[in-house]
Short mmCIF file of C-alpha atoms and ligand atoms in Angstrom, two decimals:
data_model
loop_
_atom_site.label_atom_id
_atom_site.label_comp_id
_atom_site.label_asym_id
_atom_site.label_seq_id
_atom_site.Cartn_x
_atom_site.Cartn_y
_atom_site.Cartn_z
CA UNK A 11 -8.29 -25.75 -14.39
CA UNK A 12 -11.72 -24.98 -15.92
CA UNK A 13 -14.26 -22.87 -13.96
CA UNK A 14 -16.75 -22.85 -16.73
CA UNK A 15 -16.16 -26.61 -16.99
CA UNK A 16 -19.89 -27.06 -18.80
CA UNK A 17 -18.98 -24.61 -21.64
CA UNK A 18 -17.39 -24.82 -24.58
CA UNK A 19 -15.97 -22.27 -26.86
CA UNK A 20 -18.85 -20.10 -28.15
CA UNK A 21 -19.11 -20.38 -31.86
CA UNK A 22 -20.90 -19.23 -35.06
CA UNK A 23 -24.22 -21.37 -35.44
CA UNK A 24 -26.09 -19.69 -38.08
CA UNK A 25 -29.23 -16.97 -37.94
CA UNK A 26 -31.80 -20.34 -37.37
CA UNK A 27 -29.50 -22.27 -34.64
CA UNK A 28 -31.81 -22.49 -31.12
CA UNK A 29 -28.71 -23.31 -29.28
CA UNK A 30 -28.44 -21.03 -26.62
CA UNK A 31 -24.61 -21.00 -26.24
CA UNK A 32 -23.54 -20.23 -29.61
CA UNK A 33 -23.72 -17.21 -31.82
CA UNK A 34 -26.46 -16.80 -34.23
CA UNK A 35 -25.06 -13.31 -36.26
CA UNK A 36 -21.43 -12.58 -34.60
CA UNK A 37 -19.51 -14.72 -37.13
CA UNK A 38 -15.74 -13.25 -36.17
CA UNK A 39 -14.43 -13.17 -40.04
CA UNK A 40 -17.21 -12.87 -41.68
CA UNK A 41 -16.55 -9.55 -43.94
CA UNK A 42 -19.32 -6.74 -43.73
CA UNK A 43 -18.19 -3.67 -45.68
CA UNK A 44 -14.39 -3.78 -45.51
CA UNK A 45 -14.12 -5.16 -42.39
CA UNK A 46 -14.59 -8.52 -40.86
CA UNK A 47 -16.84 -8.60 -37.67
CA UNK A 48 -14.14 -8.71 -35.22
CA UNK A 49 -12.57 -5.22 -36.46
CA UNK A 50 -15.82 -3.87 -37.03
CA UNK A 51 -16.82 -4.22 -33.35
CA UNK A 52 -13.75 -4.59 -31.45
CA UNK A 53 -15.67 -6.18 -27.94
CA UNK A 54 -14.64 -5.63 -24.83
CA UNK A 55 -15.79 -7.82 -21.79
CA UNK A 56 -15.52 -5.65 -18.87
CA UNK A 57 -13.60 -6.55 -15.76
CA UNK A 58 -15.41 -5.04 -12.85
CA UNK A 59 -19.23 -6.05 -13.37
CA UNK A 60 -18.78 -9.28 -15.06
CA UNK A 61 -15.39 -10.65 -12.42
CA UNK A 62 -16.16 -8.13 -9.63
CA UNK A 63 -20.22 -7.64 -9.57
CA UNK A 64 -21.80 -10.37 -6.79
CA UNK A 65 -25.22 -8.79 -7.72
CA UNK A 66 -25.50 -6.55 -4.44
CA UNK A 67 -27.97 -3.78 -4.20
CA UNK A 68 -29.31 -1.61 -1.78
CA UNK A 69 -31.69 -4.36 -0.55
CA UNK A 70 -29.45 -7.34 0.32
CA UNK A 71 -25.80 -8.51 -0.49
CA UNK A 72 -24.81 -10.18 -3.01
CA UNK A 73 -26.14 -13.40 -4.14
CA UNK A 74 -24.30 -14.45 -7.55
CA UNK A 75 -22.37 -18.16 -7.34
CA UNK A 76 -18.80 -17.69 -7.99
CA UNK A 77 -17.63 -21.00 -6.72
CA UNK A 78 -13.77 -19.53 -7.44
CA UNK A 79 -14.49 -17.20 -4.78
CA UNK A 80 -12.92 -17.62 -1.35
CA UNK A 81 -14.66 -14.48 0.22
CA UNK A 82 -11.23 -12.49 0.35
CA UNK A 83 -9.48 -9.55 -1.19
CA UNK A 84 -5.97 -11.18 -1.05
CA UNK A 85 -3.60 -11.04 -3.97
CA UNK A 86 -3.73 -14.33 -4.06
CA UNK A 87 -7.50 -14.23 -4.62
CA UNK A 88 -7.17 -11.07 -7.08
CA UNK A 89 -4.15 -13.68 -9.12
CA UNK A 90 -6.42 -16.34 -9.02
CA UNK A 91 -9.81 -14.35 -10.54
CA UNK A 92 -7.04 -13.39 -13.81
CA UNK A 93 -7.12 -16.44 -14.76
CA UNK A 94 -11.08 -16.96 -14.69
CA UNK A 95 -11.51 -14.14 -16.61
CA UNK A 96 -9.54 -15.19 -19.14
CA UNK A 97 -10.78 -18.56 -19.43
CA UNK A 98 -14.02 -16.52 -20.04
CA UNK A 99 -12.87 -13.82 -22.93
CA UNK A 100 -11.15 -16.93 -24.47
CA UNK A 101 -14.14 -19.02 -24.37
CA UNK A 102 -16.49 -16.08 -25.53
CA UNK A 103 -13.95 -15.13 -28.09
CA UNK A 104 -14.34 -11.59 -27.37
CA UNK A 105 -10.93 -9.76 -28.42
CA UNK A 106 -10.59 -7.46 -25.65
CA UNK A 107 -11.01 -6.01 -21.73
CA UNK A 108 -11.37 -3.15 -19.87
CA UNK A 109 -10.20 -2.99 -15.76
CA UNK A 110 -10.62 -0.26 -13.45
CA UNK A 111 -7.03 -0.57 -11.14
CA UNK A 112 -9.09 -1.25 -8.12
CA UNK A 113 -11.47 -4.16 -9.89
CA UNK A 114 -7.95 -6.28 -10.79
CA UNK A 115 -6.12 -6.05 -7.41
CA UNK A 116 -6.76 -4.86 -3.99
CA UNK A 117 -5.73 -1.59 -1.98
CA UNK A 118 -3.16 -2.25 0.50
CA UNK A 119 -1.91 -0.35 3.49
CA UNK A 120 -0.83 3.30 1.21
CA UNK A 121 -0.29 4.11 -1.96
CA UNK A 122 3.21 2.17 -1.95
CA UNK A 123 1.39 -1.37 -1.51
CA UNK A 124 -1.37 -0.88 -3.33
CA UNK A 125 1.11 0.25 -6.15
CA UNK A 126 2.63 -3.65 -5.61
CA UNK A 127 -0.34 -5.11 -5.43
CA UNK A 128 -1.13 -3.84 -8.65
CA UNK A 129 2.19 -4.96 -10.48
CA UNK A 130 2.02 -8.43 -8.79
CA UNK A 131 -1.52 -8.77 -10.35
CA UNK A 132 -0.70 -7.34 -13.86
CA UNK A 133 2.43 -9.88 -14.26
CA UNK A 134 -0.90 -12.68 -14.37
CA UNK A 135 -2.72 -10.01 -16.65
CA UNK A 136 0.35 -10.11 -19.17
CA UNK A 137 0.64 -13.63 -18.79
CA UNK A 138 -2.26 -14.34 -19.72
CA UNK A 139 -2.94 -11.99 -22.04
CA UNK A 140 0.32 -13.75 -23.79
CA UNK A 141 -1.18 -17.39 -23.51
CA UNK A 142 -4.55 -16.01 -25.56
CA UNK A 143 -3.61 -13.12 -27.35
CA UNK A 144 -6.73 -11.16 -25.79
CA UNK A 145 -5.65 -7.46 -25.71
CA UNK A 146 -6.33 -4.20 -23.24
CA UNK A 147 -8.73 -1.58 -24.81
CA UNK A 148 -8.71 0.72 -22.22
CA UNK A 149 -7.55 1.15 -18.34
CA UNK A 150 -8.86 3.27 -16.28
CA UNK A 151 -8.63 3.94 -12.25
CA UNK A 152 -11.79 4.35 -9.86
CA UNK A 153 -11.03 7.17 -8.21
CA UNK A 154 -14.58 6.75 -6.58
CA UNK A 155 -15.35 4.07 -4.49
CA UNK A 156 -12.53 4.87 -1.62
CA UNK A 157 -13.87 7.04 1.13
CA UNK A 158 -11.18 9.13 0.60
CA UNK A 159 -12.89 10.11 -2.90
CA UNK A 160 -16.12 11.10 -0.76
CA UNK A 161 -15.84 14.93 -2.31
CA UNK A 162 -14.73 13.92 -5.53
CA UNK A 163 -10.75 13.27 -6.89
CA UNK A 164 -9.86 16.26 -8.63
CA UNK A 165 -12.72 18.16 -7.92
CA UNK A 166 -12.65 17.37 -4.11
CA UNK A 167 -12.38 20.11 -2.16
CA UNK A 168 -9.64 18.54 -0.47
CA UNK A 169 -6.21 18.96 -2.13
CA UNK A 170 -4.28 16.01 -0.84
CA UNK A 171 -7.27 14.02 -2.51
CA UNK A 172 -6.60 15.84 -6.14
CA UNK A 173 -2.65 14.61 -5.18
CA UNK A 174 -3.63 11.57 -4.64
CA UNK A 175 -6.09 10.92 -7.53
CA UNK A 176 -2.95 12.16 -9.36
CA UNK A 177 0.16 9.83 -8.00
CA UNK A 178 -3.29 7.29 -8.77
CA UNK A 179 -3.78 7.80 -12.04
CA UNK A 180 0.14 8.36 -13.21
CA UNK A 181 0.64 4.16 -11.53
CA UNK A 182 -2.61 2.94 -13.54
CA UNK A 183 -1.11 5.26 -16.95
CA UNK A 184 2.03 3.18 -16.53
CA UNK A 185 0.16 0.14 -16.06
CA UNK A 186 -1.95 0.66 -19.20
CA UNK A 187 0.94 1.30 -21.04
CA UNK A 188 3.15 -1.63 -20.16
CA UNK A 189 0.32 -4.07 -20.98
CA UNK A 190 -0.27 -2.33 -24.33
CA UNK A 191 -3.74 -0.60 -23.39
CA UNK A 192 -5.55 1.13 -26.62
CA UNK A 193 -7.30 3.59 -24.75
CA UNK A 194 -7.17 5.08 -21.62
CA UNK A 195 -10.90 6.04 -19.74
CA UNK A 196 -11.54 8.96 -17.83
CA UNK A 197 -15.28 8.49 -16.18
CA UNK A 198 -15.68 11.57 -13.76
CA UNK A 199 -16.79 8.88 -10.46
CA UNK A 200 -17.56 11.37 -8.09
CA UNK A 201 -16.49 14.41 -9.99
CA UNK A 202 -19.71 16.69 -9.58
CA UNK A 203 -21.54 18.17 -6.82
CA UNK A 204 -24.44 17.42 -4.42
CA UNK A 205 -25.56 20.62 -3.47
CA UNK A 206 -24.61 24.35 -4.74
CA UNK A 207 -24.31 25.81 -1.09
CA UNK A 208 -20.83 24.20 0.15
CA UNK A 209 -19.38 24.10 -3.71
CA UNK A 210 -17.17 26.21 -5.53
CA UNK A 211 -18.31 24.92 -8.58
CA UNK A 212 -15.86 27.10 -10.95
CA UNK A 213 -12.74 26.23 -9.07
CA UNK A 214 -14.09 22.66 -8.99
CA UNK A 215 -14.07 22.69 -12.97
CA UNK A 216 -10.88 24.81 -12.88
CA UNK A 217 -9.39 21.85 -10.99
CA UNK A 218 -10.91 19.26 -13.47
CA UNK A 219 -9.34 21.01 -16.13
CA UNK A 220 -5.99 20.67 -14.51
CA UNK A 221 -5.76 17.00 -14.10
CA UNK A 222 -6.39 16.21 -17.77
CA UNK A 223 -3.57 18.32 -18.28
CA UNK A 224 -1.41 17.13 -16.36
CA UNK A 225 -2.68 13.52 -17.41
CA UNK A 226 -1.90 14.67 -20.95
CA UNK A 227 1.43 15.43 -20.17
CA UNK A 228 2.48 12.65 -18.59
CA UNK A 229 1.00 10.62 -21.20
CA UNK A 230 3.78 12.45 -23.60
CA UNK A 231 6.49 11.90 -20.99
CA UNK A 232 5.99 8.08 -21.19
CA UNK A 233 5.38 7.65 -24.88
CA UNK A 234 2.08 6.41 -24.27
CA UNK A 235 -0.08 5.91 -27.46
CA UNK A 236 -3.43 5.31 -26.51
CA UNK A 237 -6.07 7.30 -26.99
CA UNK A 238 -7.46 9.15 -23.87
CA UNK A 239 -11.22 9.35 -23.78
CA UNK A 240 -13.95 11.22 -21.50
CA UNK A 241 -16.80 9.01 -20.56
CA UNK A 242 -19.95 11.33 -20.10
CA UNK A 243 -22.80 10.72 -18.13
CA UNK A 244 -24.81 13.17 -16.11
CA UNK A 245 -25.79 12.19 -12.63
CA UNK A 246 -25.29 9.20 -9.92
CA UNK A 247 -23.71 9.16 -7.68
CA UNK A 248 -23.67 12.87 -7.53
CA UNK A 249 -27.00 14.97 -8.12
CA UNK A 250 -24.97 16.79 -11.24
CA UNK A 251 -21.90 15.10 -12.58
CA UNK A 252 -19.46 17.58 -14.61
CA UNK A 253 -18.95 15.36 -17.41
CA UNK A 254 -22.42 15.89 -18.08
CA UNK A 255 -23.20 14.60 -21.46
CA UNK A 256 -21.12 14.75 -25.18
CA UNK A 257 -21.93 18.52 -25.56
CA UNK A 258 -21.29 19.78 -22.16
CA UNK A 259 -17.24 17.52 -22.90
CA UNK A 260 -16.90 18.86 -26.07
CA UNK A 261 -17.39 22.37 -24.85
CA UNK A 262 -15.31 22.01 -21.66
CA UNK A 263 -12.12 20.00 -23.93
CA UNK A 264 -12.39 23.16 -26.14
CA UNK A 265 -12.88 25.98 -23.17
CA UNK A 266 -9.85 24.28 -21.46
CA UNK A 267 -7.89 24.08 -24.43
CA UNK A 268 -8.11 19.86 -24.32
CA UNK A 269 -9.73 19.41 -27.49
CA UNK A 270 -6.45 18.00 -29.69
CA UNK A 271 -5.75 15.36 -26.76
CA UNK A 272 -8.67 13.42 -25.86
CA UNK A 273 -12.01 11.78 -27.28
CA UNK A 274 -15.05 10.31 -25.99
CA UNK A 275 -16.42 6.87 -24.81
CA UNK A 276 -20.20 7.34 -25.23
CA UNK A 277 -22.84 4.95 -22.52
CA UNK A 278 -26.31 3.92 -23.77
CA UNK A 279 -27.63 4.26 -20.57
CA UNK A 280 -25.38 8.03 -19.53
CA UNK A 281 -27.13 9.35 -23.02
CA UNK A 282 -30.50 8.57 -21.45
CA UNK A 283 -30.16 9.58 -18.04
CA UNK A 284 -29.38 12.67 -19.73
CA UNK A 285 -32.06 12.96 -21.49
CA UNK A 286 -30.56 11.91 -25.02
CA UNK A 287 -30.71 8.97 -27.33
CA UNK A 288 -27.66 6.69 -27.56
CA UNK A 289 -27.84 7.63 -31.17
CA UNK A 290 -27.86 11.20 -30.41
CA UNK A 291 -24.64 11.53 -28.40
CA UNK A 292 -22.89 9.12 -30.80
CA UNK A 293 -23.82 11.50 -33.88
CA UNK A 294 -23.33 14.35 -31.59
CA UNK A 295 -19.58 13.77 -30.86
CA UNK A 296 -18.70 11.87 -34.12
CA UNK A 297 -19.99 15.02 -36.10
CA UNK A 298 -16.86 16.76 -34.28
CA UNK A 299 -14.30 13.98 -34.83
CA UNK A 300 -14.68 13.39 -31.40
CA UNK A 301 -16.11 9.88 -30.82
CA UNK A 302 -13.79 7.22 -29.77
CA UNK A 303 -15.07 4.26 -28.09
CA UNK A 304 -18.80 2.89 -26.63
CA UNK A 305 -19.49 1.36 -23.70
CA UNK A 306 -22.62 -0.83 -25.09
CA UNK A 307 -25.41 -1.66 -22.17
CA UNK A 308 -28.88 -0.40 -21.61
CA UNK A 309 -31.05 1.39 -19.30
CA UNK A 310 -34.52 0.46 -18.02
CA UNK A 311 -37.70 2.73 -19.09
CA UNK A 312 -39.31 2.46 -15.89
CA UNK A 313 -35.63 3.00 -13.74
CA UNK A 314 -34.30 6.07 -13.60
CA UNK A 315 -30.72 5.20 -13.02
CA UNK A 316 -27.78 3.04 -14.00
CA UNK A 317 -29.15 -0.17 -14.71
CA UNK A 318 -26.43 -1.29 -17.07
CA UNK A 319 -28.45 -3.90 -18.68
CA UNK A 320 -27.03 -5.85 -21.68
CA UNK A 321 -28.27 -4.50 -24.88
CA UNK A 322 -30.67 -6.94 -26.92
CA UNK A 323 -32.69 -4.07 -28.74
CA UNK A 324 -32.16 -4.00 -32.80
CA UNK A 325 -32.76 -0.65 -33.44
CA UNK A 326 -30.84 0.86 -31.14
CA UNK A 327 -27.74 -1.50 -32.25
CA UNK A 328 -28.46 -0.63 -35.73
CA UNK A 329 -28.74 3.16 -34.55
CA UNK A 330 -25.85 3.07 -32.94
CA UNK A 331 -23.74 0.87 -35.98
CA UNK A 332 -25.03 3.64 -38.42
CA UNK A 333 -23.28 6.24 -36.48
CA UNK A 334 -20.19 4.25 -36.31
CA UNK A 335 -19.48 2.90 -39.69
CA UNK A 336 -20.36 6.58 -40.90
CA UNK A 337 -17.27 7.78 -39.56
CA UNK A 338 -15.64 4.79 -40.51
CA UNK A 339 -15.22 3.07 -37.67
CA UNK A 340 -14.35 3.05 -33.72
CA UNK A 341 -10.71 2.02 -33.80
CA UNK A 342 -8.59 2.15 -31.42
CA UNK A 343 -12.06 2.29 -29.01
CA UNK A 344 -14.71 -0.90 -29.22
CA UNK A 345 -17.76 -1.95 -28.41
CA UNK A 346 -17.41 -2.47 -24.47
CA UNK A 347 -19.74 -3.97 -22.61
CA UNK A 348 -20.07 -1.78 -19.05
CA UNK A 349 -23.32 -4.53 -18.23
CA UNK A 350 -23.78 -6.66 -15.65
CA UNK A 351 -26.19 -9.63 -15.16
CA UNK A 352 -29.48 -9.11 -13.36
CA UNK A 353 -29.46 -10.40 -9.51
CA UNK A 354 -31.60 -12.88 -10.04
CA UNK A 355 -29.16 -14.26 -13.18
CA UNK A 356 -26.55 -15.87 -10.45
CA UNK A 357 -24.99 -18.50 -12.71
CA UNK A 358 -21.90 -18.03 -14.06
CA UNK A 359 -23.65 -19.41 -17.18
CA UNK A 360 -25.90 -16.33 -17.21
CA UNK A 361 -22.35 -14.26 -18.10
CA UNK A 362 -22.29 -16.62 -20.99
CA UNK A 363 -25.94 -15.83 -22.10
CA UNK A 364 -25.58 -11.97 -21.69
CA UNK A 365 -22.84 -11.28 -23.31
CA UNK A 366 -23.71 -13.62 -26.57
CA UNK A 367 -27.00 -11.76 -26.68
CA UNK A 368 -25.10 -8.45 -26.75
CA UNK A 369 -22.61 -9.83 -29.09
CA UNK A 370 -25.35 -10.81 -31.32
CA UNK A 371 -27.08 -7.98 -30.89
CA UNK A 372 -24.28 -5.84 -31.97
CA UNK A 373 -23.42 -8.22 -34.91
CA UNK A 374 -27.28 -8.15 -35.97
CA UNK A 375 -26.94 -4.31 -35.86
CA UNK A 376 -23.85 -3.73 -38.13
CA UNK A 377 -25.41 -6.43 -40.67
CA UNK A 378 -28.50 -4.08 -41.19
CA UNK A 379 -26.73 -1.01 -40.68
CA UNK A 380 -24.74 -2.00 -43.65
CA UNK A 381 -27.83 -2.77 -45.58
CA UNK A 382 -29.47 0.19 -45.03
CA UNK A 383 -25.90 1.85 -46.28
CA UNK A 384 -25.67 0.06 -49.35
CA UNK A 385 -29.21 0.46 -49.98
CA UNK A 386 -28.50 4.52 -49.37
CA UNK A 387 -32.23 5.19 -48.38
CA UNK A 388 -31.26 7.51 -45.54
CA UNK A 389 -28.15 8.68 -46.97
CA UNK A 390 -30.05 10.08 -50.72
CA UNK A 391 -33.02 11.13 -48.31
CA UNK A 392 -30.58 13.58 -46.25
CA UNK A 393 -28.77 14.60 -49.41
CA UNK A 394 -31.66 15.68 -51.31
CA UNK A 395 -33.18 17.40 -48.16
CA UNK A 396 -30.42 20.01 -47.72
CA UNK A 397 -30.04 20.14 -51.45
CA UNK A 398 -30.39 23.60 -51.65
CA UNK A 399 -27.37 24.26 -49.42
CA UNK A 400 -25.06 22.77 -51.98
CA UNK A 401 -25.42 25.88 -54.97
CA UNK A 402 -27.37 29.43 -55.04
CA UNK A 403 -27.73 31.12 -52.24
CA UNK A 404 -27.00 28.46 -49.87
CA UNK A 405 -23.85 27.91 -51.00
CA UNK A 406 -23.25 31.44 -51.16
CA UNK A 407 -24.10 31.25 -47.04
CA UNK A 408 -22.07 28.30 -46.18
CA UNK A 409 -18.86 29.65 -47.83
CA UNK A 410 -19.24 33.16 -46.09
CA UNK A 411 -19.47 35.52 -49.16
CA UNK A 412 -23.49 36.66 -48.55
CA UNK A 413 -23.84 39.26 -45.87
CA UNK A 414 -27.53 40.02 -43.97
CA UNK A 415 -27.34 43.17 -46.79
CA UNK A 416 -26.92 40.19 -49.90
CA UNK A 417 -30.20 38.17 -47.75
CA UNK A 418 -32.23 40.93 -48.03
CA UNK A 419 -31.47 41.65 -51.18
CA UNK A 420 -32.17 38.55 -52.73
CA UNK A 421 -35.51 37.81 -50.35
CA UNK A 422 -36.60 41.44 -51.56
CA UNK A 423 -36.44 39.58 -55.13
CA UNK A 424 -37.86 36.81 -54.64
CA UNK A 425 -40.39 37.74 -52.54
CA UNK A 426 -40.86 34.77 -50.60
CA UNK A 427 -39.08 32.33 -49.59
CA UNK A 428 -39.33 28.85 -51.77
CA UNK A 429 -41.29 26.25 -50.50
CA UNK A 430 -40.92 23.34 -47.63
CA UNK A 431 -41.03 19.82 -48.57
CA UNK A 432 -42.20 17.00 -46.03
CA UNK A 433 -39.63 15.81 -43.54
CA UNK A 434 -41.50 12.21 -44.14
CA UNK A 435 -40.23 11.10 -41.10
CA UNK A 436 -43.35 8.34 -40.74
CA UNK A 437 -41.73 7.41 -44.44
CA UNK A 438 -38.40 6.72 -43.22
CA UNK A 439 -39.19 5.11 -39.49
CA UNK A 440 -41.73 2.63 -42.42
CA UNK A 441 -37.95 1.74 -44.27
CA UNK A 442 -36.08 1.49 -40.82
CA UNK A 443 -38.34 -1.10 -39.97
CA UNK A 444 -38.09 -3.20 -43.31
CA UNK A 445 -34.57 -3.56 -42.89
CA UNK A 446 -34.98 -4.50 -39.17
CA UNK A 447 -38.06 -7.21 -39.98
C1 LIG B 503 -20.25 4.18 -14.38
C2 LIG B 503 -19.34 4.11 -15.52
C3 LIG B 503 -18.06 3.33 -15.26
C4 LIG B 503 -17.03 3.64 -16.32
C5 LIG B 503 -15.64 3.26 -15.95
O1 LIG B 503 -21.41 4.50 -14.51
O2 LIG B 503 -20.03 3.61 -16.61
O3 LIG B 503 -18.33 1.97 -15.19
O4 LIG B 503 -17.35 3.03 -17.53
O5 LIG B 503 -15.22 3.91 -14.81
NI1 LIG B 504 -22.31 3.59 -16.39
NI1 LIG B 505 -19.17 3.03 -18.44
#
C-alpha cells in the first residue's frame, strides 16, 4: 500500500538540480572528513509533529490532509499510521526516528492498557523497523499532555503523579530498549512553575533530581545502553521551565551528582527562547563533554515561542556543524528534526519538501563547515589570540604555580601590562561569509 503514491525515493541530484523532490547537497556516502554524510548527521524524522501534528493552533483545528486518517485513536489506527511513517523515513532515506510513547499508541483505560497498547503498537514498530533497517535514536515519554500532568510529573506537587510519571517512564525505558533505542530523551514537559506563590520550588528541584536517579538506575538494572540526554529549553508551557537552558543542566547534573550519567539534546529554537544562539548552547555543553544529540528546527524572529520551523538558514547549519565536528561528532545522538510543517503546508507532500530542505540544509552546512576546517581560518585565528596563555606567565596561571603575590610581582616589573590586539571580528564574519557565498 503506498500513501505517498506520487513520490518516489528521494535521491542525490546534484548542487544545480531544480527538482524539488530530490536532494541537491545530502549525498548519503559521499565522504566529508572521515565520515560519509549519513554518519556525519545521523537524521532523525520525528514521530509526533510530522505523523501526529494536524496543524491545530489556538485559532482553529486542524486542517492538514492525512487521507490515512480515520479520525480515531484506536490501535488499529495507531498500527496502521506505523506503517505510513515508515513508508516515509524509507522514501526520505533518513536513517532514524524519534517517538514520544503517547505519539505511537493511545492511552487506554489505566496504566495496565495503555502499557498493551503500547507493546501491540511497537511489535509494527519492530517490524518494520526490520523490513527497512531504519533505527530508534531516542524514546522518550510525554509526561505532559495528560491532565493528570497539569502540575508537572516529577515536579507536581502531587505525589501519585511523580509515581506515575515513574511506573511511565520505567514501560517507555523498556520499550526503548527492546527496539534498540540510541538515546533516551528527557524534555522537562511541564516540569517548571507558573507562579512563585503556590510553589515549593526547592523541593520541586529536589524531586527532579530524584527521578533521574532513579531513571539512572533502572537504566543499569536493565542493561540499557543508550545514552540518556536532558533536552533544555526555558519556558512554554510553563512561565519558567527547570531545565532552563545548557548551563542551568550542566549545573543541576553536577549539584545533583548526575553529571557521569546523562548528556544533552540541544533545540535551535529552546537556545533562543532563552536568549542564546543555537551555536552558543552547542559550544556551551560540548566544551564540557556534555553534548549529545540536536534536535534541528528553527524559531521565528518576530514569534516569541515554539515555532519549530524547519531549518533552511546556512549559517546557522554551518554554526551549528562547526560545533559538532569539533568534538568529533554527535554519535550515538543525530540531527533530529523536532519541526513541523506550517498550517497552511497541508499536503503530505509538504513533509517531503521540509524535511529535504532541512536535510539539505544540514548537508550544505557540514560541507562548509569542513571547508572552513581544512582551511583553519578560525581555528589559527583562536590559536594565535590566546597565544600568550600557552608559555610565560600564562602558562604559569593555567597550571596553578603563580599566586596573586607572583602577579604582582611580575606586573610591578613590567609595569604595564602588554598590549591588546584587535578581536577583528568584522574580519572573520568577512571569511564566514566567503565560505557561505
Ligand atoms: C518541546 C520539545 C519536545 C521534545 C520531546 O518543545 O522540543 O518536542 O523534543 O519531548
Ligand atoms: Ni521544542
Ligand atoms: Ni525537542
Amino acid at each position: 500500500m503506498a500513501y505517498f503514491p506520487e513520490v518516489e525515493k528521494i535521491r542525490y541530484d546534484g548542487p544545480d538540480s531544480t527538482n524539488p523532490l530530490a536532494f541537491r547537497h545530502y549525498n548519503a556516502e559521499e565522504k566529508v572528513e572521515d565520515k560519509t554524510m549519513r554518519e556525519h548527521l545521523r537524521f532523525a524524522v520525528c514521530y509526533w509533529h510530522t505523523f501526529r501534528g494536524m496543524g491545530g493552533d489556538p485559532f482553529g483545528p486542524g486542517c492538514a490532509v492525512r487521507p490515512w486518517e480515520d479520525g480515531t485513536d484506536s490501535v488499529e489506527m495507531a498500527k496502521k499510521r506505523v506503517r505510513v511513517a515508515f513508508e516515509f523515513i524509507e522514501k526520505l532515506g533518513a536513517p532514524y526516528y524519534c517517538f514520544h510513547d503517547r505519539d505511537v499508541a493511545p492511552e487506554g483505560k489505566g496504566l495496565k492498557e495503555t502499557n498493551a497498547n503500547l507493546d501491540a503498537v511497537a511489535a509494527v514498530l519492530e517490524e518494520e523497523m526490520q523490513r527497512t533497517g531504519i533505527k530508534l535514536l531516542w524514546g522518550t515519554a510525554n509526561l505532559f499532555s495528560n491532565p493528570r500532568f497539569v502540575h508537572g510529573a516529577s515536579t507536581s506537587c502531587n505525589a501519585d503523579v511523580f509515581a506515575y510519571a515513574g511506573a511511565q517512564v520505567k514501560k517507555c525505558l523498556e520499550v526503548t530498549k527492546e527496539l534498540g533505542g540510541e538515546n533516551y530523551v528527557f524534555w522537562g514537559g511541564r516540569e517548571g512553575y507558573s507562579n512563585l506563590y503556590n510553589t515549593d520550588l526547592k523541593r520541586e528541584l529536589d524531586h527532579l533530581a530524584k527521578f533521574f536517579h532513579l531513571a539512572v538506575d533502572y537504566k543499569k538494572k536493565i542493561g540499557f545502553q543508550g545514552q540518556f540526554l536532558i533536552e533544555p529549553k526555558p519556558k512554554e508551557p510553563t512561565v519558567h521551565q527547570y531545565d532552563y537552558d545548557v548551563a542551568n543542566v550542566v549545573a543541576f547534573l553536577r549539584g545533583y551528582g548526575l553529571i557521569d550519567h546523562i548528556k544533552l539534546n540541544v533545540e535551535t529554537n529552546h537556545a533562543t527562547l532563552a536568549g542564546h544562539t543555537m551555536m552558543h548552547e552547542l559550544a556551551y555543553a560540548s566544551a564540557y563533554g556534555l553534548l549529545g544529540s540536536i534536535d534541528a528546527n528553527r524559531g521565528d524572529l518576530l514569534l516569541g515561542w515554539d515555532t519549530d520551523q524547519f531549518p533552511t538558514d546556512l549559517y546557522l547549519t554551518t554554526q551549528c556543524m562547526l560545533v559538532i565536528l569539533g568534538q568529533g561528532g554527535l554519535a550515538p545522538g543525530g540531527v533530529n528534526f523536532d519541526a513541523k510543517v506550517r498550517r497552511e503546508s497541508f499536503e503530505p507532500v509538504d513533509l517531503f519538501h521540509a524535511h529535504i530542505g532541512g536535510m539539505d540544509a544540514f548537508a550544505a552546512g557540514l560541507k562548509i563547515a569542513a571547508k572552513i576546517r581544512a582551511d583553519g581560518v578560525l581555528k589559527d585565528f583562536v590559536k594565535q589570540r590566546y597565544s600568550s596563555w600557552d608559555s610565560g606567565i600564562g602558562q604559569q596561571i593555567e597550571s596553578g604555580s603563580a599566586k596573586f603575590e607572583d602577579l604582582e610581582k611580575y606586573m610591578l616589573d613590567k609595569g604595564d601590562a602588554a598590549k591588546n590586539v584587535s578581536g577583528r571580528q568584522e574580519m572573520l564574519e568577512n571569511i564566514f561569509n566567503r565560505y557561505i557565498r
